[in-house]
PDB file of N, CA and C in Angstrom:
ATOM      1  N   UNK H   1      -7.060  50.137 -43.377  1.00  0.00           N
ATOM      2  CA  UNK H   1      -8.119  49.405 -44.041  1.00  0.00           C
ATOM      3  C   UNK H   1      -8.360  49.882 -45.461  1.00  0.00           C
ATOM      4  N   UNK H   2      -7.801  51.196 -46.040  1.00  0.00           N
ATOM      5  CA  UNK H   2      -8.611  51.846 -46.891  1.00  0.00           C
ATOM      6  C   UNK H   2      -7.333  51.309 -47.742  1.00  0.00           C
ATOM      7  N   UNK H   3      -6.072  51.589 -47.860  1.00  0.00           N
ATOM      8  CA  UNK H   3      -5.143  51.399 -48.239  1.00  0.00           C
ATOM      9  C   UNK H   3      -3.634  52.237 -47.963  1.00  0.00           C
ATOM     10  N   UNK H   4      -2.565  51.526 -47.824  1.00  0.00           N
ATOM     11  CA  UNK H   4      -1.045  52.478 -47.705  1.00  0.00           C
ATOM     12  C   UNK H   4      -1.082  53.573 -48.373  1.00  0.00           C
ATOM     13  N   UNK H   5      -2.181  53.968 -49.845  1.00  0.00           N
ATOM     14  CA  UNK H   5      -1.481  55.120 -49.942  1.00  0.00           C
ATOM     15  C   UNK H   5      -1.705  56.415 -49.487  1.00  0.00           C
ATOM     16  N   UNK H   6      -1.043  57.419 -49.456  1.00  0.00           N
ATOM     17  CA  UNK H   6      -1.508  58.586 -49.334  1.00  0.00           C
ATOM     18  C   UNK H   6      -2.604  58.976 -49.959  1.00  0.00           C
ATOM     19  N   UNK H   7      -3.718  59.594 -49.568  1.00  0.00           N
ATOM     20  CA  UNK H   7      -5.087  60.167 -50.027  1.00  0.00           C
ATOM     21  C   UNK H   7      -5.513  59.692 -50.899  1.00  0.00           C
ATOM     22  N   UNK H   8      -5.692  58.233 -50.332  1.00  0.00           N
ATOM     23  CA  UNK H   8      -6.134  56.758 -51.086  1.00  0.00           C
ATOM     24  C   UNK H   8      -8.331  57.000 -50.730  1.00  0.00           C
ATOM     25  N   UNK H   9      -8.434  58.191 -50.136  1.00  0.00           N
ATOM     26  CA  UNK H   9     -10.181  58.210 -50.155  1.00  0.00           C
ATOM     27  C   UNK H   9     -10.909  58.892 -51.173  1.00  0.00           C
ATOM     28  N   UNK H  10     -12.004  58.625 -51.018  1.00  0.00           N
ATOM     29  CA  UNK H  10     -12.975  59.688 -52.104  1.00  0.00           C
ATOM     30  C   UNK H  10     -14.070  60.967 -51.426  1.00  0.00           C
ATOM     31  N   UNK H  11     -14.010  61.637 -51.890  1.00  0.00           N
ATOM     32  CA  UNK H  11     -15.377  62.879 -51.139  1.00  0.00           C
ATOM     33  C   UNK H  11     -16.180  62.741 -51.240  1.00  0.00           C
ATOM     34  N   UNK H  12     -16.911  62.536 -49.777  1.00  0.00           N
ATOM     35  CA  UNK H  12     -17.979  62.500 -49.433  1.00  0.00           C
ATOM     36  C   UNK H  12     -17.756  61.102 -48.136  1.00  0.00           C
ATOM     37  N   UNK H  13     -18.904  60.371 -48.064  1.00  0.00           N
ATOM     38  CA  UNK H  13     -18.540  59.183 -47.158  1.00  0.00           C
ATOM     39  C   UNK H  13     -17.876  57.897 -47.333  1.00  0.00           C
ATOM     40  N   UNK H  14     -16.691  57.528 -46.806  1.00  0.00           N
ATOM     41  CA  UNK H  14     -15.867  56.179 -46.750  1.00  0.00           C
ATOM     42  C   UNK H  14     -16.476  55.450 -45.962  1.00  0.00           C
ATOM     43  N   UNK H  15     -16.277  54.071 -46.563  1.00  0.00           N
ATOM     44  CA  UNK H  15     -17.014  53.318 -45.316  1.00  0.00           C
ATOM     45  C   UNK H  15     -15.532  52.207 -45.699  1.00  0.00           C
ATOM     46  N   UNK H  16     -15.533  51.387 -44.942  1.00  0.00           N
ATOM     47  CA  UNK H  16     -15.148  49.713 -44.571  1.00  0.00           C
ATOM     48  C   UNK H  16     -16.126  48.784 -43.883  1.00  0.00           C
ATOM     49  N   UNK H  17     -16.511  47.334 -44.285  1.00  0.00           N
ATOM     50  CA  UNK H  17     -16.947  46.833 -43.635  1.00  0.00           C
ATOM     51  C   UNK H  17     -15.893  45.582 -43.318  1.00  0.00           C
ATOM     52  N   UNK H  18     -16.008  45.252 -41.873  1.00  0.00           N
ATOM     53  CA  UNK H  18     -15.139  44.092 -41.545  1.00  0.00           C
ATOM     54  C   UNK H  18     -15.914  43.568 -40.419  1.00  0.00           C
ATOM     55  N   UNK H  19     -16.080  42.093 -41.132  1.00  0.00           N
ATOM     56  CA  UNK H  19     -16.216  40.848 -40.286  1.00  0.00           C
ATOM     57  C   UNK H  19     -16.099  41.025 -39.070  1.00  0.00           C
ATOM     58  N   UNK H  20     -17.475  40.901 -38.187  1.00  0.00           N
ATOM     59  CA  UNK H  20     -17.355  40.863 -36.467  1.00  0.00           C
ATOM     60  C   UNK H  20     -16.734  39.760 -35.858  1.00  0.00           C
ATOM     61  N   UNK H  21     -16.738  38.850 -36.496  1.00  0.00           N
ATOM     62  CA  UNK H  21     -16.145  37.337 -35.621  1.00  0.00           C
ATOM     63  C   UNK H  21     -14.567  37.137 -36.214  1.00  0.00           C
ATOM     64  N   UNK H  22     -14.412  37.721 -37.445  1.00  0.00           N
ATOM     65  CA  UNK H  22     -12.726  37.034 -37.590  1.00  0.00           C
ATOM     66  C   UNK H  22     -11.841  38.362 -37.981  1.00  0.00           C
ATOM     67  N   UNK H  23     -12.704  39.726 -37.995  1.00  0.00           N
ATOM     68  CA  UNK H  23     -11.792  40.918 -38.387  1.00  0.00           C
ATOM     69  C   UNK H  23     -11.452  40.823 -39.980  1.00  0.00           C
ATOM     70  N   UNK H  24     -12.151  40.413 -40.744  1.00  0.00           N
ATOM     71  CA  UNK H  24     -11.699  40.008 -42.234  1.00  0.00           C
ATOM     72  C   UNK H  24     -12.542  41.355 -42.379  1.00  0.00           C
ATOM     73  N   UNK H  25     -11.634  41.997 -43.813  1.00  0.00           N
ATOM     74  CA  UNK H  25     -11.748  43.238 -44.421  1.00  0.00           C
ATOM     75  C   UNK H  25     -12.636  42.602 -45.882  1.00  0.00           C
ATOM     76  N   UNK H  26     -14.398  43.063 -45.396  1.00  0.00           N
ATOM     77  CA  UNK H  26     -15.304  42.760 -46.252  1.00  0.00           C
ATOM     78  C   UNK H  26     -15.436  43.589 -47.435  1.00  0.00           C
ATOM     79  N   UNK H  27     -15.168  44.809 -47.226  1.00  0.00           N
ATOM     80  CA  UNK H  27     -15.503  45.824 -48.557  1.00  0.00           C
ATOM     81  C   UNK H  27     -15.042  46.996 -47.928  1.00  0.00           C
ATOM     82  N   UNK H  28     -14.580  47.987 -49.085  1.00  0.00           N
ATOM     83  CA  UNK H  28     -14.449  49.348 -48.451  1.00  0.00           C
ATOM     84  C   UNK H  28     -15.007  50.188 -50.228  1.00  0.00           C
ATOM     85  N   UNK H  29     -15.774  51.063 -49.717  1.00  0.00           N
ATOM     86  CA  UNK H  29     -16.591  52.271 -50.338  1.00  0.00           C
ATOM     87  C   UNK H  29     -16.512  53.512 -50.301  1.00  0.00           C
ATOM     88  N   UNK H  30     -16.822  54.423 -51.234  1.00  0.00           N
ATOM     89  CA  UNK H  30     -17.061  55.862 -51.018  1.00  0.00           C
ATOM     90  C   UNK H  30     -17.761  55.965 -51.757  1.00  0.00           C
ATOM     91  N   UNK H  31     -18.641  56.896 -51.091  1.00  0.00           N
ATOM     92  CA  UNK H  31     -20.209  57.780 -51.888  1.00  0.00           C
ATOM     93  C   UNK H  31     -20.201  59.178 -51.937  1.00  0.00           C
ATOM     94  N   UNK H  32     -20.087  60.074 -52.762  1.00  0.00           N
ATOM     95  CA  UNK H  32     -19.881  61.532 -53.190  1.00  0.00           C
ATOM     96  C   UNK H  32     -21.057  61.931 -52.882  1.00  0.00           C
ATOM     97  N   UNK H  33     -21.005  62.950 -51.970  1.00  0.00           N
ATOM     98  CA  UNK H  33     -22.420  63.014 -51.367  1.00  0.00           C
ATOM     99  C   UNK H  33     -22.393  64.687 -51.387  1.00  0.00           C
ATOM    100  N   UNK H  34     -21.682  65.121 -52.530  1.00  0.00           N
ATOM    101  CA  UNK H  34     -21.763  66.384 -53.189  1.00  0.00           C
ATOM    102  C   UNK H  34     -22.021  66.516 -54.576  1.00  0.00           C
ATOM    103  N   UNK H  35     -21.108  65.783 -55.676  1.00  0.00           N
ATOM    104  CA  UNK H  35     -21.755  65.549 -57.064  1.00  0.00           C
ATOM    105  C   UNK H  35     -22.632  64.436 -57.088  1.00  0.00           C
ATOM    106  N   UNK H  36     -22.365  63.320 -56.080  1.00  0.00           N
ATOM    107  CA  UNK H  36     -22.947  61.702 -56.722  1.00  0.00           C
ATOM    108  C   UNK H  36     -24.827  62.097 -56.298  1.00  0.00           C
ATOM    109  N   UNK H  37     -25.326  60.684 -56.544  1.00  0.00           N
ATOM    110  CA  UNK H  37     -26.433  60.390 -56.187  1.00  0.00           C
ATOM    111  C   UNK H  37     -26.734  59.699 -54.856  1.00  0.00           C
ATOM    112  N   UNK H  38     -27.508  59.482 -53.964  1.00  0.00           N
ATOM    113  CA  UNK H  38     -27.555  59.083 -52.900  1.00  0.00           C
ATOM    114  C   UNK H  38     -27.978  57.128 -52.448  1.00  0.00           C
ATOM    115  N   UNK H  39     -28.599  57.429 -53.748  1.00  0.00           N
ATOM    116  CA  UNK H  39     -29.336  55.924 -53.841  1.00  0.00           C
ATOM    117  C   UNK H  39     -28.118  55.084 -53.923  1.00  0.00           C
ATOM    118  N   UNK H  40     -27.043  55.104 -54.572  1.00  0.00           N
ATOM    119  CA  UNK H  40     -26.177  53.861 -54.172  1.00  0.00           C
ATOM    120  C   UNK H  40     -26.139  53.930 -52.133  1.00  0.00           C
ATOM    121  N   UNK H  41     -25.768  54.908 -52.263  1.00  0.00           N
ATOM    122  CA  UNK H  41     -25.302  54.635 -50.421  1.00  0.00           C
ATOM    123  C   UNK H  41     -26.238  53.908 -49.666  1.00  0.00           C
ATOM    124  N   UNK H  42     -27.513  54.178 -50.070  1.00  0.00           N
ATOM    125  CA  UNK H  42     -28.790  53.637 -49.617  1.00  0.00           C
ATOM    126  C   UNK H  42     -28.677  52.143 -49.913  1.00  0.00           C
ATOM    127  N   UNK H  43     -28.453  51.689 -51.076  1.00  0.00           N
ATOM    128  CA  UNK H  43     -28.607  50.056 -51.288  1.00  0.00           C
ATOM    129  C   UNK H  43     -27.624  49.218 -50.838  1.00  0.00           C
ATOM    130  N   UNK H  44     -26.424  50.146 -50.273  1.00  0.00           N
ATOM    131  CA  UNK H  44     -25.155  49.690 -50.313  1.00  0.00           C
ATOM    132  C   UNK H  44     -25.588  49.165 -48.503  1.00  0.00           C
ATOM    133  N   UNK H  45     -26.142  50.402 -47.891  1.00  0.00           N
ATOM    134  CA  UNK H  45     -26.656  49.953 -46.815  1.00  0.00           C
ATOM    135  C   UNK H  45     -27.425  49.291 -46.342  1.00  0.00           C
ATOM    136  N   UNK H  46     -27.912  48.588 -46.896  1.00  0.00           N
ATOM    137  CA  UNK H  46     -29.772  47.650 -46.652  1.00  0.00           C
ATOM    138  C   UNK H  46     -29.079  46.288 -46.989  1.00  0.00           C
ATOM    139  N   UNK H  47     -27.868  45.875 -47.625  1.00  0.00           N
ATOM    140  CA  UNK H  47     -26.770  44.854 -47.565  1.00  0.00           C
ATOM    141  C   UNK H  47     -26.335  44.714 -46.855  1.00  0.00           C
ATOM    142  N   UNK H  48     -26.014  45.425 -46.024  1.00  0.00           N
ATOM    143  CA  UNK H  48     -24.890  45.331 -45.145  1.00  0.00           C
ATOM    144  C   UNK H  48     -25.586  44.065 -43.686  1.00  0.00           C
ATOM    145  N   UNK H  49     -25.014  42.832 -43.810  1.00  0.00           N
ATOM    146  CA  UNK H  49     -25.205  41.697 -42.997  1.00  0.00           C
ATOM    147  C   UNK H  49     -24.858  41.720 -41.438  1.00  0.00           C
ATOM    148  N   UNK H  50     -25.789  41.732 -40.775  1.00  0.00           N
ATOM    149  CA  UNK H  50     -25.945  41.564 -39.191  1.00  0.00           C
ATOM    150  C   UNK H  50     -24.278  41.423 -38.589  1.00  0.00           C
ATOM    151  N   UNK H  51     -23.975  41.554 -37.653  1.00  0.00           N
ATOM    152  CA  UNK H  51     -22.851  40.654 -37.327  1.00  0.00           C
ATOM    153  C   UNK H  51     -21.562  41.680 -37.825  1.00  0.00           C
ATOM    154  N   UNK H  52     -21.838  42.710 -38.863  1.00  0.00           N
ATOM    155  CA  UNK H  52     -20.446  43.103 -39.853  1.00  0.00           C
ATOM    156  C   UNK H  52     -19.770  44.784 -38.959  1.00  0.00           C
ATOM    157  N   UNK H  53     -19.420  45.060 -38.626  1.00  0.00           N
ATOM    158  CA  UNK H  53     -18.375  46.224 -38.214  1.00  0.00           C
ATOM    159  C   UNK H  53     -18.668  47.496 -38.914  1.00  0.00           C
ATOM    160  N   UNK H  54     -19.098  48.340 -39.104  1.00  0.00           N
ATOM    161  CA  UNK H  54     -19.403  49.273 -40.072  1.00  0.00           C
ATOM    162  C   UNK H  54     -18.740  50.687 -39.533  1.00  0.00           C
ATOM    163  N   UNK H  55     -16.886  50.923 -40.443  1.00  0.00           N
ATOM    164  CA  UNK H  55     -16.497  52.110 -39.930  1.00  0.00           C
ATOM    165  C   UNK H  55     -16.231  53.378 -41.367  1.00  0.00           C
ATOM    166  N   UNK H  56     -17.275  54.558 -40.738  1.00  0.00           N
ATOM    167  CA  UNK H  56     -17.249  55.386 -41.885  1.00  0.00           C
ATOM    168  C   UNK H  56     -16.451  56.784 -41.621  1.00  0.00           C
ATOM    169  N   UNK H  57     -15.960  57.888 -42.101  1.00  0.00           N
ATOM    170  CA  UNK H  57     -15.577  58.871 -42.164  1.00  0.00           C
ATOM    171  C   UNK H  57     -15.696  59.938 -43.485  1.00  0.00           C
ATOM    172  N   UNK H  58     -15.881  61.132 -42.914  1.00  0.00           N
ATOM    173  CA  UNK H  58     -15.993  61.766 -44.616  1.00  0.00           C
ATOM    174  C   UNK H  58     -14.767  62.794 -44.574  1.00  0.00           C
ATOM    175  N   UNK H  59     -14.628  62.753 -45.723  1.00  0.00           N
ATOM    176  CA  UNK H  59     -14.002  64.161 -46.660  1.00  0.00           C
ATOM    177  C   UNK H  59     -14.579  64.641 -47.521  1.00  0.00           C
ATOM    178  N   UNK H  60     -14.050  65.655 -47.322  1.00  0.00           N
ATOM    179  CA  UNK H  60     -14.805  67.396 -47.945  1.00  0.00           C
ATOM    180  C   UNK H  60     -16.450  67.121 -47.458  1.00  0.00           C
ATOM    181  N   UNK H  61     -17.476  66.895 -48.277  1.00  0.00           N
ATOM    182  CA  UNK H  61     -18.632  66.687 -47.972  1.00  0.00           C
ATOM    183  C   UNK H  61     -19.648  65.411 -47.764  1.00  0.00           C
ATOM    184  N   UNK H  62     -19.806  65.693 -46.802  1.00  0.00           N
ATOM    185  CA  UNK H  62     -20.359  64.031 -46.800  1.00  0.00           C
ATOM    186  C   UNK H  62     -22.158  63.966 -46.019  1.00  0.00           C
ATOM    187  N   UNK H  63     -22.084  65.357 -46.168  1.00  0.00           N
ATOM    188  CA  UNK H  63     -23.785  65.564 -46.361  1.00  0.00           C
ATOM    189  C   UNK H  63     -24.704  65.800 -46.769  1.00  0.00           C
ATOM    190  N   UNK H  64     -24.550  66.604 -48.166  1.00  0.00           N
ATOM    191  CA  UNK H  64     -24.786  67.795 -48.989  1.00  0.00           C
ATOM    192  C   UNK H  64     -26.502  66.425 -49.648  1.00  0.00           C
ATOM    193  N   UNK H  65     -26.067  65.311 -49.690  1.00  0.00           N
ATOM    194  CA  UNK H  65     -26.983  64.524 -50.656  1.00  0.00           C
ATOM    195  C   UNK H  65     -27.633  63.535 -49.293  1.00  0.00           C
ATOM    196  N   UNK H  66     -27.059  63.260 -48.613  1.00  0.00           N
ATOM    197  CA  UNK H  66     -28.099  62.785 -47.688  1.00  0.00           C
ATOM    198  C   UNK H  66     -29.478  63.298 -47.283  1.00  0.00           C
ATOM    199  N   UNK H  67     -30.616  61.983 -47.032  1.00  0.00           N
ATOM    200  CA  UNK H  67     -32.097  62.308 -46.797  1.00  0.00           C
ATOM    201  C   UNK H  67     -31.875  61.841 -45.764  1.00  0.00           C
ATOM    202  N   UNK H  68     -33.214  61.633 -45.432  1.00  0.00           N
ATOM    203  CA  UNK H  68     -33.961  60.944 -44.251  1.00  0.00           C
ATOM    204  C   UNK H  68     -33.978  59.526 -44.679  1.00  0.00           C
ATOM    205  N   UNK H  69     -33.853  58.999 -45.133  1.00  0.00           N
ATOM    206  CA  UNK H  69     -33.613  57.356 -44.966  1.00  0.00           C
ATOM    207  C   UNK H  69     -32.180  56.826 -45.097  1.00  0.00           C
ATOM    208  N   UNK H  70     -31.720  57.656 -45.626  1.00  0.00           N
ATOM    209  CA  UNK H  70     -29.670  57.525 -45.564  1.00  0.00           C
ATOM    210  C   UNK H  70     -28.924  57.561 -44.151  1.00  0.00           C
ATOM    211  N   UNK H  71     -30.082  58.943 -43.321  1.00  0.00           N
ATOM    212  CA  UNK H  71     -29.498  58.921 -42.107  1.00  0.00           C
ATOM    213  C   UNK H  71     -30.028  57.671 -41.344  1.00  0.00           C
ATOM    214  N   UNK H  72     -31.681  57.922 -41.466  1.00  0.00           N
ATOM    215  CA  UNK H  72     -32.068  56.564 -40.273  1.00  0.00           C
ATOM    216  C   UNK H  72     -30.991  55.190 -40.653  1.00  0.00           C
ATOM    217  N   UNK H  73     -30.892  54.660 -41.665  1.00  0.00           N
ATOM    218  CA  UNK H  73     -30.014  53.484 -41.988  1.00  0.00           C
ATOM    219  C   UNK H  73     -28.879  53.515 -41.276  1.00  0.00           C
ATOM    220  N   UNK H  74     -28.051  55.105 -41.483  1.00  0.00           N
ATOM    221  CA  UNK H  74     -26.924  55.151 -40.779  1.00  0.00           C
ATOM    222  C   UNK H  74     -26.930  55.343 -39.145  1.00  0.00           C
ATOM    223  N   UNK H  75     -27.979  55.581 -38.460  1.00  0.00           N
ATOM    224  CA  UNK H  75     -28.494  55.553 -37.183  1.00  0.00           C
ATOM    225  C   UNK H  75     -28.770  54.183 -36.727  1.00  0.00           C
ATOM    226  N   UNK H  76     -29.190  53.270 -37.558  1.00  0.00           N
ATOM    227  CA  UNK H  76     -29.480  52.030 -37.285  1.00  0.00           C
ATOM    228  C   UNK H  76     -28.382  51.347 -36.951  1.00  0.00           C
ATOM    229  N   UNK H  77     -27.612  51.709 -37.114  1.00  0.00           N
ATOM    230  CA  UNK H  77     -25.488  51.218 -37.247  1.00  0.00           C
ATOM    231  C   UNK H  77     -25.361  51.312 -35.961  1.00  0.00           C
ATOM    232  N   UNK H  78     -25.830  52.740 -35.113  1.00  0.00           N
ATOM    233  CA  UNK H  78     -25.593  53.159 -33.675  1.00  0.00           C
ATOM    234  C   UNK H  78     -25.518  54.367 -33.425  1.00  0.00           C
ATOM    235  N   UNK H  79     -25.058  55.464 -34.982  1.00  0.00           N
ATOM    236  CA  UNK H  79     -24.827  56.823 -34.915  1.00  0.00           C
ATOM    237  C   UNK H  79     -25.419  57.329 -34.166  1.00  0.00           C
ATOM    238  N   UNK H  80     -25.379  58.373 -33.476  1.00  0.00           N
ATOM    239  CA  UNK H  80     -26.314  60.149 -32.773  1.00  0.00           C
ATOM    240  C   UNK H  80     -25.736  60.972 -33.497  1.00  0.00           C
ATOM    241  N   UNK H  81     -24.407  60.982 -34.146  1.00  0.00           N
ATOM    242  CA  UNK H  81     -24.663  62.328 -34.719  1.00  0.00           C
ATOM    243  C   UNK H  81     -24.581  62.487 -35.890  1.00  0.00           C
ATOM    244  N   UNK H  82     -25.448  61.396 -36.846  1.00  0.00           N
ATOM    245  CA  UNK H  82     -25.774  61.647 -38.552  1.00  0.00           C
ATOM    246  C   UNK H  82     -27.082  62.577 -38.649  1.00  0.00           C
ATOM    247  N   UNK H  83     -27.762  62.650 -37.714  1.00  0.00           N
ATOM    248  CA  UNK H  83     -29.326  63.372 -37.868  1.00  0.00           C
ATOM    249  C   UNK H  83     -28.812  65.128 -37.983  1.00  0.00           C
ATOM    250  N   UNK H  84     -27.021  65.065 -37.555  1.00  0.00           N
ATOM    251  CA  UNK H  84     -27.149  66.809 -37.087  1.00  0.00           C
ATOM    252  C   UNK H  84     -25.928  67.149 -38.163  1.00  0.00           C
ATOM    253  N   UNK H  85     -25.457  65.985 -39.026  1.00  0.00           N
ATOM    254  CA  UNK H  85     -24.441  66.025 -40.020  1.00  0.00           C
ATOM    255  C   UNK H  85     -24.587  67.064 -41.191  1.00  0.00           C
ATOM    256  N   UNK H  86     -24.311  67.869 -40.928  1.00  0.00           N
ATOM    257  CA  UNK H  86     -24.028  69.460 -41.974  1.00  0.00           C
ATOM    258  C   UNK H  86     -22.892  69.430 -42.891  1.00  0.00           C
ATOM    259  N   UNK H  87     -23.311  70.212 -44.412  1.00  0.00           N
ATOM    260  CA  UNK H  87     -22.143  70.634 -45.004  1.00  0.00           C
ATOM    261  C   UNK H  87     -20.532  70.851 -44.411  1.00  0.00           C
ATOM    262  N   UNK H  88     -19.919  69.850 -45.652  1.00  0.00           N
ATOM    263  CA  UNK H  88     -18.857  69.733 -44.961  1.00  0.00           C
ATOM    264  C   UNK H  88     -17.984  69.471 -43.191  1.00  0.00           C
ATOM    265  N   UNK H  89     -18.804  69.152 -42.500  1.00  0.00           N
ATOM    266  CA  UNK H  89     -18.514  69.101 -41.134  1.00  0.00           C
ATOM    267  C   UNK H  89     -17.734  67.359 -41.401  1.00  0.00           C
ATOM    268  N   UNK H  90     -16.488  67.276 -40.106  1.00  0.00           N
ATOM    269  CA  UNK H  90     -15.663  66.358 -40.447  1.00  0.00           C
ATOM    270  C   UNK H  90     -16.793  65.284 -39.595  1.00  0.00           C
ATOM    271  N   UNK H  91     -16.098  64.251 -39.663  1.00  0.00           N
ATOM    272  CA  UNK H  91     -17.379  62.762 -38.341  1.00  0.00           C
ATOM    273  C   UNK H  91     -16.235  61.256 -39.246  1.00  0.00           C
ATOM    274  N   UNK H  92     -16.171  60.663 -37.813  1.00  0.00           N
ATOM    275  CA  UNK H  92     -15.340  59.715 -38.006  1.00  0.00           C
ATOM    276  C   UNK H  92     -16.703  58.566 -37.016  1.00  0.00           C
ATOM    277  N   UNK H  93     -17.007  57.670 -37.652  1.00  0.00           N
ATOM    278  CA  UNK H  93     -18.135  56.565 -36.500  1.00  0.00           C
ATOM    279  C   UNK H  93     -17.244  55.012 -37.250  1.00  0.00           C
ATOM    280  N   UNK H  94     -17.651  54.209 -35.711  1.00  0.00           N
ATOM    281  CA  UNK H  94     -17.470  52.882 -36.016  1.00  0.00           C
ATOM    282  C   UNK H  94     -19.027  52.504 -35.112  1.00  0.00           C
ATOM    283  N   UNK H  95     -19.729  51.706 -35.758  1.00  0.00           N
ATOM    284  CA  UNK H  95     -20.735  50.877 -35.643  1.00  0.00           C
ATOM    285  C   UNK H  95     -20.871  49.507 -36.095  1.00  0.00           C
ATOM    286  N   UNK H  96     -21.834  49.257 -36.178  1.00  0.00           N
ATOM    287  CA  UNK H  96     -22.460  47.684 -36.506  1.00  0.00           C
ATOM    288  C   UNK H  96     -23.557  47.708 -36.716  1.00  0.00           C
ATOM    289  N   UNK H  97     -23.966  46.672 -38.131  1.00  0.00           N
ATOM    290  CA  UNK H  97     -25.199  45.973 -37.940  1.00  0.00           C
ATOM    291  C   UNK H  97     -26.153  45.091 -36.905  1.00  0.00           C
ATOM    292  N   UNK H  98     -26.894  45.259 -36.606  1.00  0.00           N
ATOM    293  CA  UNK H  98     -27.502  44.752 -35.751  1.00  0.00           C
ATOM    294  C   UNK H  98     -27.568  45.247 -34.193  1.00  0.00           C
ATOM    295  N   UNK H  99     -26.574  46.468 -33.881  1.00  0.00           N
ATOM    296  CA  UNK H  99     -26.472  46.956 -32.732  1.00  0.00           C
ATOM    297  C   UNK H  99     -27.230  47.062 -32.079  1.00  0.00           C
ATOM    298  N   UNK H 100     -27.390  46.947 -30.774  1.00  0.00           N
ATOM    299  CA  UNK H 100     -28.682  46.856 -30.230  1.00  0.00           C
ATOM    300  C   UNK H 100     -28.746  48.311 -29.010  1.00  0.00           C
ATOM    301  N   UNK H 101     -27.704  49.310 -29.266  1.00  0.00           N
ATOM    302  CA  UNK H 101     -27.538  50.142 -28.551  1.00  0.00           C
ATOM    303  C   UNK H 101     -26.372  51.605 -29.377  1.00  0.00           C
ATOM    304  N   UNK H 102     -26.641  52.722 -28.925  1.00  0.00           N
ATOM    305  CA  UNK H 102     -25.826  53.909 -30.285  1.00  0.00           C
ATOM    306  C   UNK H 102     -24.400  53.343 -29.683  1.00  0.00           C
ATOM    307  N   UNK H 103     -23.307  53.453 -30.718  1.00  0.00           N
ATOM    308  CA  UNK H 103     -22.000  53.537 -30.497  1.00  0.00           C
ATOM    309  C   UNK H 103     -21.428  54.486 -29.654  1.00  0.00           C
ATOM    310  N   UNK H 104     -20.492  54.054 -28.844  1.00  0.00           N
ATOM    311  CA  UNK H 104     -19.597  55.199 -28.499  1.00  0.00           C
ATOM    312  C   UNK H 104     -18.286  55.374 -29.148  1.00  0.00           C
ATOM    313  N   UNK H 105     -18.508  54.751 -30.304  1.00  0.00           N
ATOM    314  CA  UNK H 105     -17.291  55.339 -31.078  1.00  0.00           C
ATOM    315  C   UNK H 105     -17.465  56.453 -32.304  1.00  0.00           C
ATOM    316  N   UNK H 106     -17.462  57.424 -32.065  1.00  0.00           N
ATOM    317  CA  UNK H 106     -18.098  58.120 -33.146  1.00  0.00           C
ATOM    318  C   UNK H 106     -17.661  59.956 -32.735  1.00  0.00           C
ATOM    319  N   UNK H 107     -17.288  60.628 -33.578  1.00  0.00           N
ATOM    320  CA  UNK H 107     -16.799  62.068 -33.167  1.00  0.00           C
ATOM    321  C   UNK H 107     -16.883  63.208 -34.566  1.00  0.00           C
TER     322      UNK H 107
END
């Protein structure tokens, strides 16, 4: 989803979003959540449309800038384990908007 090449990501959190009904590849992102600011990730998330696939993973750090409304948003997806997401610790989740229950895809 991200792309063929080799260490085609950015540090901190990757996301992809893809279409729940036809699998179409809606957007893919990264938020530096060691130098960047947090507020994009935040607006990037409050977009994100009912219905859409939401699969994220980090490199190197992908906690260091997260608050409390970065995680609840990302809990709202389905996460359990963004509330306990520490420096540098690896986490691979696939969720959704609108979920009506936590994912079991997520490690």
């Amino acid at each position: 989803l991200m792309s063929g090449v080799k260490n085609n990501v950015g540090r901190g959190i990757n996301m992809a979003l893809v279409n729940g009904k036809t699998g179409e590849l809606l957007d893919t992102k990264f938020f530096d959540m060691w130098g960047g600011d947090v507020a994009p990730l935040i607006e990037f998330l409050k977009t994100i449309q009912d219905g859409t696939i939401v699969l994220m993973a980090t490199y190197d750090d992908g906690a260091t800038k997260l608050n409390e409304e970065a995680r609840r948003l990302i809990a709202e997806l389905g996460s359990t384990s963004i509330t306990n997401l520490g420096f540098r610790d690896n986490w691979v989740f696939c969720g959704g908007k609108g979920i009506k229950t936590k994912s079991p895809f997520e490690q």
